[in-house]
Short mmCIF file of C-alpha atoms and ligand atoms in Angstrom, two decimals:
data_model
loop_
_atom_site.label_atom_id
_atom_site.label_comp_id
_atom_site.label_asym_id
_atom_site.label_seq_id
_atom_site.Cartn_x
_atom_site.Cartn_y
_atom_site.Cartn_z
CA MET A 1 -121.76 -168.60 117.50
CA SER A 2 -120.34 -169.19 114.02
CA ASP A 3 -119.52 -172.72 112.92
CA LYS A 4 -116.28 -171.51 111.36
CA ASN A 5 -112.97 -172.88 112.62
CA VAL A 6 -109.86 -170.75 112.74
CA LEU A 7 -106.52 -172.43 113.31
CA LEU A 8 -103.76 -170.31 114.87
CA ILE A 9 -100.15 -171.42 114.45
CA ASN A 10 -97.00 -170.28 116.25
CA PRO A 11 -94.14 -171.58 114.06
CA TRP A 12 -90.76 -173.04 114.93
CA ILE A 13 -87.64 -171.00 115.52
CA TYR A 14 -84.81 -171.76 113.09
CA ASP A 15 -81.60 -170.37 114.53
CA PHE A 16 -78.21 -171.12 116.09
CA ALA A 17 -79.56 -170.63 119.60
CA ALA A 18 -82.94 -170.11 121.22
CA TYR A 19 -84.08 -170.27 124.81
CA ASP A 20 -87.58 -170.08 126.21
CA MET A 21 -87.57 -166.92 128.32
CA TRP A 22 -91.34 -166.66 128.86
CA SER A 23 -91.84 -166.87 125.13
CA LYS A 24 -95.57 -166.72 124.36
CA PRO A 25 -97.33 -166.10 121.04
CA LEU A 26 -99.04 -163.11 122.61
CA GLY A 27 -99.99 -161.23 119.44
CA LEU A 28 -101.52 -164.33 117.85
CA LEU A 29 -103.51 -165.09 121.00
CA TYR A 30 -104.79 -161.51 121.18
CA ILE A 31 -106.12 -162.03 117.67
CA GLY A 32 -107.58 -165.37 118.78
CA GLY A 33 -109.31 -163.66 121.70
CA LEU A 34 -110.98 -161.13 119.43
CA LEU A 35 -112.02 -163.74 116.87
CA ARG A 36 -113.60 -165.81 119.61
CA ALA A 37 -115.41 -162.77 120.98
CA ASN A 38 -116.91 -162.51 117.49
CA GLY A 39 -118.13 -166.09 117.49
CA TYR A 40 -115.35 -167.97 115.69
CA LYS A 41 -114.07 -171.28 117.04
CA ILE A 42 -110.34 -171.16 117.51
CA SER A 43 -107.63 -173.74 118.03
CA LEU A 44 -103.87 -173.45 118.37
CA ILE A 45 -100.77 -175.32 117.32
CA ASN A 46 -97.86 -173.92 119.27
CA CYS A 47 -94.60 -175.26 117.82
CA LEU A 48 -92.76 -173.70 120.77
CA ASP A 49 -94.74 -175.52 123.46
CA ARG A 50 -92.25 -177.15 125.84
CA TYR A 51 -95.20 -178.74 127.65
CA ASN A 52 -96.66 -180.54 124.61
CA PRO A 53 -97.62 -184.00 126.00
CA GLU A 54 -96.34 -185.91 122.97
CA LEU A 55 -93.05 -184.00 123.08
CA LEU A 56 -92.61 -184.91 126.74
CA VAL A 57 -93.15 -188.60 125.96
CA TYR A 58 -90.65 -188.28 123.10
CA GLN A 59 -88.15 -186.69 125.48
CA ASN A 60 -88.84 -189.23 128.20
CA LEU A 61 -89.89 -186.54 130.61
CA ILE A 62 -92.89 -186.03 132.85
CA THR A 63 -92.52 -182.27 132.94
CA PRO A 64 -90.07 -180.09 131.02
CA LYS A 65 -86.80 -179.11 132.67
CA SER A 66 -87.44 -175.54 133.78
CA THR A 67 -85.89 -172.92 136.01
CA GLU A 68 -87.73 -171.90 139.16
CA TYR A 69 -89.41 -169.16 137.10
CA ASP A 70 -90.51 -171.49 134.26
CA CYS A 71 -87.84 -170.77 131.66
CA GLY A 72 -86.00 -173.55 129.84
CA LYS A 73 -84.43 -174.97 126.72
CA PHE A 74 -86.51 -175.66 123.64
CA HIS A 75 -86.17 -179.06 122.05
CA LYS A 76 -83.63 -178.69 119.21
CA GLU A 77 -83.08 -180.72 116.06
CA ILE A 78 -80.04 -179.94 113.98
CA ILE A 79 -80.89 -179.03 110.40
CA GLU A 80 -78.83 -177.91 107.46
CA LYS A 81 -77.49 -174.40 107.75
CA PRO A 82 -78.66 -172.06 105.00
CA GLN A 83 -75.84 -171.34 102.53
CA ILE A 84 -75.84 -167.63 103.37
CA LEU A 85 -75.00 -168.42 107.03
CA LYS A 86 -72.24 -170.92 106.24
CA ASP A 87 -69.46 -168.86 107.82
CA VAL A 88 -71.09 -168.98 111.27
CA GLN A 89 -69.34 -171.88 112.97
CA ARG A 90 -72.31 -173.05 115.01
CA LYS A 91 -74.96 -175.70 114.59
CA TYR A 92 -78.20 -174.48 113.09
CA GLY A 93 -81.43 -175.99 114.34
CA ARG A 94 -85.16 -176.23 114.37
CA TYR A 95 -86.37 -175.36 117.87
CA GLY A 96 -89.70 -176.66 119.09
CA LEU A 97 -91.83 -179.66 118.24
CA PRO A 98 -90.24 -182.38 116.13
CA ILE A 99 -91.85 -182.45 112.72
CA HIS A 100 -93.72 -185.73 113.27
CA ILE A 101 -95.35 -184.31 116.41
CA PHE A 102 -96.35 -181.17 114.50
CA ARG A 103 -97.98 -183.38 111.86
CA ASN A 104 -99.85 -185.27 114.56
CA GLU A 105 -101.11 -181.95 115.89
CA LEU A 106 -102.48 -181.17 112.42
CA LYS A 107 -104.49 -184.38 112.60
CA LYS A 108 -105.91 -183.49 116.01
CA VAL A 109 -107.27 -179.99 115.37
CA PRO A 110 -110.76 -179.41 113.92
CA LYS A 111 -110.57 -178.95 110.15
CA PRO A 112 -109.94 -175.22 109.75
CA ASP A 113 -111.77 -172.84 107.43
CA ILE A 114 -108.82 -170.47 107.65
CA ILE A 115 -105.31 -170.54 109.13
CA LEU A 116 -103.51 -167.66 110.84
CA VAL A 117 -99.75 -167.91 111.18
CA THR A 118 -97.65 -165.56 113.29
CA SER A 119 -93.96 -164.72 112.86
CA GLY A 120 -91.24 -163.66 115.30
CA MET A 121 -87.74 -162.45 114.47
CA THR A 122 -87.28 -161.56 110.80
CA TYR A 123 -84.50 -164.14 110.41
CA TRP A 124 -86.72 -166.94 111.70
CA TYR A 125 -88.78 -166.88 108.51
CA PRO A 126 -87.68 -170.37 107.34
CA GLY A 127 -89.70 -171.86 110.22
CA VAL A 128 -92.70 -169.80 109.12
CA PHE A 129 -92.34 -170.96 105.52
CA ASP A 130 -92.09 -174.60 106.58
CA VAL A 131 -95.27 -174.27 108.64
CA ILE A 132 -97.10 -172.73 105.69
CA SER A 133 -95.88 -175.44 103.35
CA GLU A 134 -96.88 -178.17 105.85
CA VAL A 135 -100.43 -176.82 106.31
CA LYS A 136 -100.91 -176.29 102.60
CA GLY A 137 -99.75 -179.86 102.01
CA TYR A 138 -102.07 -181.27 104.66
CA PHE A 139 -105.22 -179.14 104.37
CA GLY A 140 -104.99 -178.19 100.70
CA ASP A 141 -106.71 -175.08 99.55
CA ILE A 142 -107.48 -173.29 102.82
CA PRO A 143 -106.53 -169.60 103.00
CA VAL A 144 -103.47 -168.79 105.09
CA ILE A 145 -102.96 -165.33 106.60
CA LEU A 146 -99.52 -164.36 107.82
CA GLY A 147 -98.72 -161.54 110.27
CA GLY A 148 -96.24 -160.68 113.03
CA THR A 149 -92.79 -159.12 113.28
CA TYR A 150 -91.26 -160.70 110.18
CA ALA A 151 -94.38 -160.01 108.10
CA THR A 152 -94.36 -156.37 109.22
CA LEU A 153 -90.67 -155.62 108.82
CA CYS A 154 -90.09 -157.68 105.66
CA TYR A 155 -93.48 -157.31 103.99
CA ASP A 156 -92.22 -157.51 100.40
CA HIS A 157 -90.12 -160.58 101.17
CA ALA A 158 -93.10 -162.26 102.83
CA ILE A 159 -95.41 -161.44 99.91
CA GLU A 160 -92.91 -162.78 97.43
CA HIS A 161 -91.64 -165.90 99.20
CA SER A 162 -93.87 -167.05 102.07
CA LYS A 163 -96.67 -168.61 99.96
CA ALA A 164 -99.18 -167.19 102.44
CA ASP A 165 -102.35 -166.08 100.68
CA TYR A 166 -102.47 -162.82 102.64
CA VAL A 167 -99.81 -160.90 104.54
CA ILE A 168 -100.80 -158.31 107.13
CA CYS A 169 -98.54 -155.62 108.59
CA GLY A 170 -98.53 -154.18 112.10
CA GLU A 171 -101.13 -154.59 114.82
CA GLY A 172 -103.38 -157.32 113.59
CA GLU A 173 -106.48 -157.80 115.75
CA VAL A 174 -108.99 -155.74 113.80
CA LYS A 175 -107.35 -156.28 110.40
CA ALA A 176 -107.37 -160.05 110.91
CA LEU A 177 -110.98 -160.04 112.11
CA LYS A 178 -112.16 -158.11 109.06
CA LEU A 179 -110.20 -160.27 106.63
CA VAL A 180 -111.38 -163.51 108.24
CA GLN A 181 -114.99 -162.33 108.02
CA GLU A 182 -114.53 -161.32 104.39
CA LEU A 183 -112.97 -164.68 103.46
CA ILE A 184 -115.03 -167.21 105.40
CA GLY A 185 -118.10 -165.30 106.55
CA GLY A 186 -119.46 -164.93 110.08
CA ASN A 187 -120.75 -161.85 111.82
CA ILE A 188 -118.63 -159.11 113.30
CA SER A 189 -120.43 -158.12 116.47
CA PHE A 190 -117.61 -156.45 118.34
CA ILE A 191 -114.72 -154.23 117.25
CA PRO A 192 -112.49 -152.87 120.02
CA GLN A 193 -112.02 -149.11 120.06
CA ASN A 194 -108.88 -148.99 122.22
CA LEU A 195 -106.45 -151.22 124.13
CA ASP A 196 -108.75 -151.49 127.14
CA ASP A 197 -111.45 -152.97 124.96
CA TYR A 198 -109.44 -155.97 123.75
CA PRO A 199 -110.60 -159.34 125.01
CA TYR A 200 -107.85 -161.17 126.90
CA PRO A 201 -105.45 -163.20 124.77
CA ALA A 202 -106.73 -166.76 124.31
CA TYR A 203 -104.32 -168.14 126.91
CA ASP A 204 -106.67 -171.00 127.75
CA LEU A 205 -105.37 -172.62 124.53
CA LEU A 206 -101.85 -172.95 125.94
CA THR A 207 -100.97 -176.33 127.46
CA SER A 208 -99.22 -174.70 130.40
CA LYS A 209 -100.09 -171.42 132.06
CA ASN A 210 -97.32 -171.62 134.68
CA SER A 211 -95.99 -168.42 133.16
CA LEU A 212 -97.74 -165.88 130.95
CA ALA A 213 -96.85 -162.63 129.21
CA ILE A 214 -98.55 -159.33 130.03
CA LEU A 215 -98.64 -156.19 127.95
CA THR A 216 -99.61 -153.02 129.81
CA SER A 217 -98.86 -150.73 126.87
CA ARG A 218 -98.03 -150.86 123.19
CA GLY A 219 -95.24 -149.11 121.32
CA CYS A 220 -92.55 -146.86 122.69
CA PRO A 221 -92.05 -143.09 122.36
CA MET A 222 -88.24 -143.24 122.69
CA GLY A 223 -87.36 -143.80 119.02
CA CYS A 224 -83.99 -145.51 119.60
CA THR A 225 -82.13 -145.78 116.32
CA TYR A 226 -81.61 -149.56 116.44
CA CYS A 227 -85.15 -150.51 117.51
CA ALA A 228 -88.26 -151.28 115.46
CA SER A 229 -90.83 -151.00 118.23
CA SER A 230 -92.66 -148.01 116.78
CA ILE A 231 -92.87 -149.72 113.38
CA VAL A 232 -94.16 -153.01 114.71
CA ALA A 233 -96.30 -151.82 117.60
CA GLY A 234 -97.41 -148.35 116.48
CA LYS A 235 -97.95 -145.24 118.57
CA PHE A 236 -97.28 -145.42 122.32
CA ARG A 237 -100.46 -146.14 124.33
CA GLN A 238 -100.91 -147.35 127.89
CA ARG A 239 -103.77 -149.46 129.21
CA ASP A 240 -105.86 -148.63 132.23
CA PRO A 241 -103.59 -149.89 135.05
CA ILE A 242 -106.49 -151.26 137.09
CA LYS A 243 -107.61 -153.36 134.12
CA VAL A 244 -104.05 -154.67 133.78
CA VAL A 245 -104.18 -155.92 137.37
CA ASP A 246 -107.67 -157.35 136.82
CA GLU A 247 -106.15 -159.39 134.01
CA ILE A 248 -103.23 -160.59 136.12
CA GLU A 249 -105.58 -161.48 138.97
CA PHE A 250 -107.83 -163.37 136.59
CA TYR A 251 -104.96 -165.64 135.43
CA TYR A 252 -103.68 -165.98 138.98
CA LYS A 253 -107.07 -167.25 140.13
CA ALA A 254 -108.28 -169.10 137.03
CA PHE A 255 -105.00 -170.79 136.01
CA ARG A 256 -102.87 -170.45 139.20
CA THR A 257 -100.27 -168.70 137.08
CA LYS A 258 -97.21 -167.96 139.17
CA ASN A 259 -94.92 -166.08 136.78
CA PHE A 260 -95.69 -163.06 134.65
CA ALA A 261 -93.32 -161.52 132.12
CA PHE A 262 -93.97 -157.94 131.07
CA TYR A 263 -93.48 -157.59 127.33
CA ASP A 264 -93.71 -153.79 127.32
CA ASP A 265 -91.12 -151.67 125.56
CA ALA A 266 -91.70 -148.83 128.02
CA LEU A 267 -93.18 -150.30 131.18
CA LEU A 268 -92.15 -147.46 133.47
CA LEU A 269 -93.20 -144.42 131.49
CA LYS A 270 -95.57 -141.94 133.19
CA PRO A 271 -95.01 -143.92 136.41
CA ASP A 272 -97.48 -142.09 138.67
CA GLU A 273 -100.45 -142.90 136.52
CA HIS A 274 -99.32 -146.35 135.37
CA ILE A 275 -96.74 -148.68 136.94
CA THR A 276 -97.11 -147.23 140.44
CA VAL A 277 -100.85 -147.91 140.32
CA ILE A 278 -100.22 -151.44 139.00
CA LEU A 279 -97.71 -152.25 141.72
CA LYS A 280 -99.80 -150.86 144.57
CA GLU A 281 -102.81 -152.77 143.31
CA ILE A 282 -100.84 -156.04 143.08
CA ILE A 283 -99.73 -155.54 146.67
CA ASP A 284 -103.22 -154.55 147.94
CA ARG A 285 -104.89 -157.50 146.24
CA LYS A 286 -102.21 -159.86 147.65
CA ILE A 287 -101.39 -161.33 144.25
CA ASN A 288 -98.53 -163.53 145.29
CA CYS A 289 -96.61 -164.04 142.04
CA ASN A 290 -93.19 -163.52 140.46
CA PHE A 291 -92.86 -160.77 137.90
CA HIS A 292 -90.15 -160.49 135.28
CA THR A 293 -89.01 -157.74 132.93
CA PRO A 294 -87.04 -159.52 130.18
CA ASN A 295 -87.53 -156.65 127.79
CA ALA A 296 -85.75 -154.21 130.15
CA MET A 297 -86.89 -151.07 131.90
CA HIS A 298 -85.79 -147.44 131.78
CA ALA A 299 -83.31 -146.74 134.57
CA SER A 300 -84.30 -143.08 134.79
CA GLN A 301 -87.63 -143.97 136.42
CA ILE A 302 -86.24 -146.29 139.09
CA ASN A 303 -86.18 -144.12 142.20
CA GLU A 304 -86.20 -145.60 145.68
CA SER A 305 -89.96 -145.58 146.13
CA LEU A 306 -90.62 -147.28 142.80
CA ALA A 307 -87.89 -149.84 143.55
CA LYS A 308 -89.54 -150.56 146.90
CA LEU A 309 -92.91 -151.10 145.27
CA MET A 310 -91.36 -153.43 142.68
CA PHE A 311 -89.69 -155.43 145.44
CA ASN A 312 -92.86 -155.69 147.50
CA ALA A 313 -95.00 -156.59 144.51
CA GLY A 314 -92.75 -159.56 143.67
CA PHE A 315 -90.62 -158.30 140.77
CA LYS A 316 -87.89 -160.92 140.58
CA THR A 317 -86.03 -160.65 137.27
CA ILE A 318 -84.92 -157.06 136.91
CA ARG A 319 -83.51 -156.04 133.53
CA ILE A 320 -82.40 -152.49 132.74
CA SER A 321 -80.93 -151.02 129.56
CA LEU A 322 -77.61 -149.26 129.41
CA GLU A 323 -76.62 -150.20 125.83
CA THR A 324 -73.26 -148.43 126.22
CA SER A 325 -71.38 -146.46 128.85
CA ASN A 326 -70.20 -144.06 126.15
CA ILE A 327 -72.22 -140.88 126.63
CA THR A 328 -71.82 -139.60 123.08
CA ARG A 329 -73.10 -142.85 121.60
CA GLN A 330 -75.90 -143.04 124.17
CA LYS A 331 -77.09 -139.62 123.03
CA ALA A 332 -76.86 -140.61 119.41
CA ILE A 333 -78.76 -143.90 119.65
CA GLY A 334 -81.48 -143.27 122.20
CA ASN A 335 -80.72 -140.62 124.80
CA LYS A 336 -82.69 -142.53 127.40
CA VAL A 337 -80.02 -143.24 130.01
CA THR A 338 -76.60 -142.11 131.19
CA PRO A 339 -74.05 -144.13 133.15
CA GLU A 340 -74.85 -142.01 136.21
CA ILE A 341 -78.60 -142.65 135.91
CA LEU A 342 -77.93 -146.39 135.69
CA ARG A 343 -75.72 -146.27 138.79
CA GLU A 344 -78.46 -144.41 140.72
CA ALA A 345 -81.10 -146.96 139.66
CA ILE A 346 -78.91 -149.85 140.84
CA ILE A 347 -78.23 -148.09 144.17
CA ASN A 348 -81.99 -147.62 144.65
CA LEU A 349 -82.74 -151.25 143.81
CA LYS A 350 -80.11 -152.48 146.25
CA LYS A 351 -81.31 -150.15 149.04
CA VAL A 352 -84.70 -151.87 148.99
CA GLY A 353 -83.37 -155.42 149.07
CA TYR A 354 -82.34 -156.51 145.55
CA LYS A 355 -79.01 -158.30 145.21
CA GLY A 356 -76.61 -157.65 142.36
CA ARG A 357 -77.48 -161.03 140.84
CA ASP A 358 -81.14 -160.00 140.55
CA ILE A 359 -80.22 -157.09 138.31
CA GLY A 360 -79.16 -157.63 134.70
CA VAL A 361 -78.06 -154.72 132.56
CA TYR A 362 -78.26 -154.99 128.77
CA VAL A 363 -75.10 -153.88 126.99
CA LEU A 364 -75.31 -153.62 123.23
CA ILE A 365 -72.17 -154.68 121.37
CA CYS A 366 -71.09 -154.80 117.72
CA LEU A 367 -72.80 -151.53 116.79
CA PRO A 368 -71.42 -150.06 113.55
CA GLY A 369 -68.20 -148.23 114.37
CA GLN A 370 -68.24 -149.09 118.08
CA PRO A 371 -64.65 -149.55 119.29
CA LEU A 372 -63.70 -152.69 121.19
CA GLU A 373 -62.58 -150.64 124.17
CA GLU A 374 -66.06 -149.11 124.47
CA MET A 375 -67.62 -152.58 124.71
CA MET A 376 -65.06 -153.61 127.36
CA GLU A 377 -65.58 -150.35 129.24
CA SER A 378 -69.37 -150.80 129.30
CA VAL A 379 -68.97 -154.28 130.78
CA ARG A 380 -66.56 -152.97 133.41
CA TYR A 381 -68.91 -150.11 134.22
CA VAL A 382 -71.88 -152.41 134.88
CA HIS A 383 -69.68 -154.54 137.10
CA GLU A 384 -68.49 -151.49 139.00
CA CYS A 385 -72.16 -150.59 139.61
CA GLY A 386 -72.61 -154.06 141.11
CA ALA A 387 -74.94 -155.69 138.59
CA LEU A 388 -74.76 -158.46 135.96
CA THR A 389 -73.93 -157.63 132.35
CA LYS A 390 -76.31 -159.14 129.81
CA LEU A 391 -74.67 -158.81 126.40
CA ALA A 392 -76.88 -158.23 123.39
CA VAL A 393 -75.26 -158.36 119.98
CA TYR A 394 -76.51 -155.65 117.63
CA SER A 395 -78.11 -156.76 114.41
CA PRO A 396 -79.64 -154.38 111.88
CA ILE A 397 -83.43 -154.27 111.63
CA PRO A 398 -85.08 -152.99 108.44
CA GLN A 399 -86.90 -149.66 108.59
CA THR A 400 -84.95 -148.52 111.69
CA LYS A 401 -82.81 -145.39 111.70
CA GLU A 402 -79.62 -147.41 112.19
CA TRP A 403 -80.30 -149.58 109.13
CA ASP A 404 -78.71 -147.39 106.42
CA LYS A 405 -75.64 -146.82 108.55
CA ALA A 406 -75.35 -150.56 109.10
CA VAL A 407 -75.73 -151.28 105.39
CA LYS A 408 -72.84 -148.91 104.66
CA TYR A 409 -70.67 -150.07 107.54
CA PHE A 410 -70.97 -153.83 107.13
CA GLY A 411 -70.47 -153.56 103.40
CA PHE A 412 -72.62 -156.48 102.29
CA ASP A 413 -76.07 -156.56 100.80
CA LEU A 414 -78.21 -156.69 103.91
CA ASN A 415 -81.29 -156.48 101.73
CA ALA A 416 -80.43 -159.74 100.04
CA ASP A 417 -82.03 -161.99 102.66
CA PRO A 418 -83.57 -161.44 106.14
CA LEU A 419 -81.39 -164.32 107.36
CA LEU A 420 -78.68 -161.67 107.34
CA HIS A 421 -80.40 -159.97 110.30
CA ASN A 422 -79.26 -162.83 112.53
CA ASP A 423 -77.06 -161.45 115.32
CA SER A 424 -74.63 -164.38 115.06
CA ILE A 425 -73.19 -162.88 111.88
CA TYR A 426 -72.10 -159.49 113.15
CA PRO A 427 -69.17 -160.41 115.40
CA LEU A 428 -67.64 -161.89 112.21
CA ARG A 429 -68.14 -158.82 110.05
CA LEU A 430 -66.76 -155.92 112.09
CA ASN A 431 -64.04 -153.68 110.68
CA ASP A 432 -60.79 -153.93 112.68
CA ILE A 433 -62.38 -156.13 115.36
CA THR A 434 -62.04 -159.89 115.17
CA ILE A 435 -64.27 -162.66 116.46
CA ASP A 436 -61.56 -163.36 119.05
CA ASP A 437 -61.88 -159.79 120.30
CA ILE A 438 -65.62 -160.28 120.74
CA GLN A 439 -64.93 -163.53 122.56
CA LYS A 440 -62.76 -161.49 124.94
CA VAL A 441 -65.70 -159.15 125.66
CA LYS A 442 -67.91 -162.16 126.33
CA ALA A 443 -65.25 -163.74 128.54
CA LEU A 444 -64.83 -160.50 130.49
CA ALA A 445 -68.58 -160.27 131.10
CA LEU A 446 -68.66 -163.91 132.23
CA GLU A 447 -65.71 -163.43 134.55
CA LEU A 448 -66.99 -160.22 136.12
CA ASN A 449 -70.54 -161.58 136.45
CA LYS A 450 -69.15 -164.41 138.60
CA GLU A 451 -68.04 -161.82 141.15
CA ILE A 452 -71.51 -160.30 141.53
C1 B12 B 501 -91.39 -159.15 124.12
C2 B12 B 501 -90.23 -159.13 123.15
C3 B12 B 501 -89.22 -160.07 123.36
C4 B12 B 501 -89.28 -161.17 124.42
C5 B12 B 501 -89.78 -162.51 123.85
C6 B12 B 501 -90.96 -162.40 122.93
C7 B12 B 501 -91.50 -163.74 122.49
N1 B12 B 501 -92.72 -163.81 122.04
O1 B12 B 501 -90.85 -164.73 122.54
C8 B12 B 501 -87.78 -161.26 124.79
C9 B12 B 501 -87.48 -160.21 125.83
C10 B12 B 501 -87.29 -162.61 125.31
C11 B12 B 501 -87.16 -160.84 123.46
C12 B12 B 501 -85.91 -161.20 123.06
C13 B12 B 501 -85.31 -160.74 121.89
N2 B12 B 501 -85.81 -159.82 121.04
CO1 B12 B 501 -87.59 -159.11 121.17
N3 B12 B 501 -89.17 -158.12 121.30
C14 B12 B 501 -90.16 -158.19 122.09
C15 B12 B 501 -91.15 -157.04 121.80
C16 B12 B 501 -90.85 -155.92 122.77
C17 B12 B 501 -92.62 -157.34 121.86
C18 B12 B 501 -93.14 -158.54 121.04
C19 B12 B 501 -94.56 -158.81 121.41
O2 B12 B 501 -94.91 -159.86 121.86
N4 B12 B 501 -95.43 -157.81 121.27
C20 B12 B 501 -96.82 -157.87 121.67
C21 B12 B 501 -97.71 -158.48 120.63
C22 B12 B 501 -99.17 -158.12 120.97
O3 B12 B 501 -97.39 -157.96 119.39
P1 B12 B 501 -96.93 -158.85 118.14
O4 B12 B 501 -96.36 -160.14 118.54
O5 B12 B 501 -96.12 -157.99 117.24
O6 B12 B 501 -98.32 -159.16 117.44
C23 B12 B 501 -99.10 -158.18 116.81
C24 B12 B 501 -98.75 -157.98 115.33
O7 B12 B 501 -97.44 -158.35 114.99
C25 B12 B 501 -99.77 -158.77 114.60
N5 B12 B 501 -99.61 -160.21 114.42
C26 B12 B 501 -98.87 -161.10 115.09
N6 B12 B 501 -99.09 -162.33 114.63
C27 B12 B 501 -100.00 -162.25 113.66
C28 B12 B 501 -100.59 -163.21 112.85
C29 B12 B 501 -101.53 -162.82 111.90
C30 B12 B 501 -102.17 -163.85 111.05
C31 B12 B 501 -101.87 -161.46 111.76
C32 B12 B 501 -102.87 -161.04 110.74
C33 B12 B 501 -101.27 -160.48 112.56
C34 B12 B 501 -100.34 -160.89 113.50
O8 B12 B 501 -100.91 -158.59 115.42
C35 B12 B 501 -100.50 -158.73 116.79
C36 B12 B 501 -101.47 -158.04 117.69
O9 B12 B 501 -101.56 -156.65 117.41
C37 B12 B 501 -90.71 -156.65 120.34
C38 B12 B 501 -90.87 -155.18 120.01
C39 B12 B 501 -92.29 -154.85 119.72
N7 B12 B 501 -92.81 -153.82 120.33
O10 B12 B 501 -92.94 -155.55 118.94
C40 B12 B 501 -89.22 -157.04 120.35
C41 B12 B 501 -88.57 -157.51 119.06
C42 B12 B 501 -89.49 -158.47 118.34
N8 B12 B 501 -87.38 -158.21 119.53
C43 B12 B 501 -86.33 -158.01 118.81
C44 B12 B 501 -85.02 -158.48 119.13
C45 B12 B 501 -83.86 -157.91 118.33
C46 B12 B 501 -84.83 -159.40 120.17
C47 B12 B 501 -83.49 -160.04 120.55
C48 B12 B 501 -82.66 -160.55 119.39
C49 B12 B 501 -82.73 -159.03 121.40
C50 B12 B 501 -81.31 -159.43 121.72
N9 B12 B 501 -80.36 -158.80 121.05
O11 B12 B 501 -81.09 -160.28 122.52
C51 B12 B 501 -83.94 -161.19 121.49
C52 B12 B 501 -83.96 -162.53 120.75
C53 B12 B 501 -84.95 -163.50 121.24
C54 B12 B 501 -84.65 -164.92 121.01
N10 B12 B 501 -83.59 -165.32 120.36
O12 B12 B 501 -85.43 -165.72 121.44
C55 B12 B 501 -86.65 -157.15 117.61
C56 B12 B 501 -86.88 -157.93 116.32
C57 B12 B 501 -85.65 -158.06 115.46
C58 B12 B 501 -85.87 -158.79 114.20
N11 B12 B 501 -84.85 -158.79 113.37
O13 B12 B 501 -86.89 -159.35 113.94
C59 B12 B 501 -87.93 -156.39 118.13
C60 B12 B 501 -88.85 -155.90 117.03
C61 B12 B 501 -87.42 -155.22 119.01
C62 B12 B 501 -86.41 -154.31 118.33
N12 B12 B 501 -85.19 -154.26 118.84
O14 B12 B 501 -86.71 -153.66 117.37
N13 B12 B 501 -88.01 -160.05 122.75
#
């Protein structure tokens, strides 16, 4: 055991809206798990912890207000909107722990030898910068390593502006371990060779384990033009399905975890050797939990027998991607689904017992050049299939195939600041489509969803 302390930090979200839908700092905790397996002592400050005891006292609550599946609102404090987002007529806020509680957390953790900070959405970087500035102010000259989605997709920006001492791109477990060892010493005794080798994420550090995230694979082979999965998560690889269920069972028994959210980009691919095995094993081992798929699944794999297994295994929140009902655009952006395939998947899900309200279909709006009527039509199509529409507003992500097209279409310097990746901006910047038009799409979805 090394006597070196590593502090892991999951920063605040700075945005117009944010909701805790099984949001866990999974990547950071994977890194924590590997560092611990190599003898380092780890601690965590999770700015997005709704269960933080001091936060609950501050909010006058005994437990956070949560849905039956452990989702809920983050604490929000209104802060000044960055100048570049001034035309968005919504209140901007810091989501998560109030700053005084964060500072108290800094006092409570063992003095770190090194600090590892993760980052989520690219446009949440101000929360990351504030964390870095806080820890530098409090601990002084301790090295800070930054990684995560923002660090990977906006590497140059992070190097130039974050004030982190080191910025790491992409999958971080082994890179972080080697850098930590180089900077503060310690012995590397174990380097994982593949996904099945990774120690479990250090979930014991979370205050609440009522819900946890599970990753059965990394990456995605689909290459959709708007998505950065392959850049952030690398080549598509699946874990041994039995080991996935061992992990779920471990949390179920050790922490009594009741809700699991799959974070996979492509949970259903190669179903016979992967998800089918996972589902059968969950059923055989009588793991009585709720499973959720907030990141959406591929409709093409949902036949009746898979739907039945999902139902019997306890899959509760079903999310599927359609993106658009326009076949030409579907082919151009991902070619992973057609309206007919979606309809079939919904029929199969309903045959085995799911209700329309259990099934949410993601519809992507505000794509460059997408006509208003196409957005409306997609919403109507999902309704006709008997499921809920879940609207997702497109926002350009650097390094994706859609990026250059978006830069041309939106006509402003998207490279100027990652804050411009925030999806709240795009309904305001479409050619020939007004914000009122987009409100009509949202209103239509709301109205039709009520009928499901
Ligand atoms: C799961 C997921 C979600 C979950 C929530 C995740 C969470 N933690 O809260 C849900 C489904 C709710 C979600 C929602 C959204 N998401 Co999302 N999501 C993902 C997904 C699929 C996986 C993220 C993940 O946890 N991966 C697993 C862990 C192991 O990986 P990781 O966090 O990246 O960590 C690794 C490395 O980054 C690195 N690392 C991480 N931290 C650190 C720290 C240090 C010090 C080091 C060295 C390394 C390091 O090492 C880790 C281990 O290898 C990614 C795509 C992807 N494949 O990455 C998109 C992704 C992050 N999401 C994206 C988007 C667009 C969204 C939405 C806006 C979609 C929408 N239109 O509604 C919403 C917004 C969410 C919100 N406002 O709260 C984009 C990011 C866009 C951007 N501009 O940044 C991504 C990249 C997908 C895409 N479309 O390209 N998402």
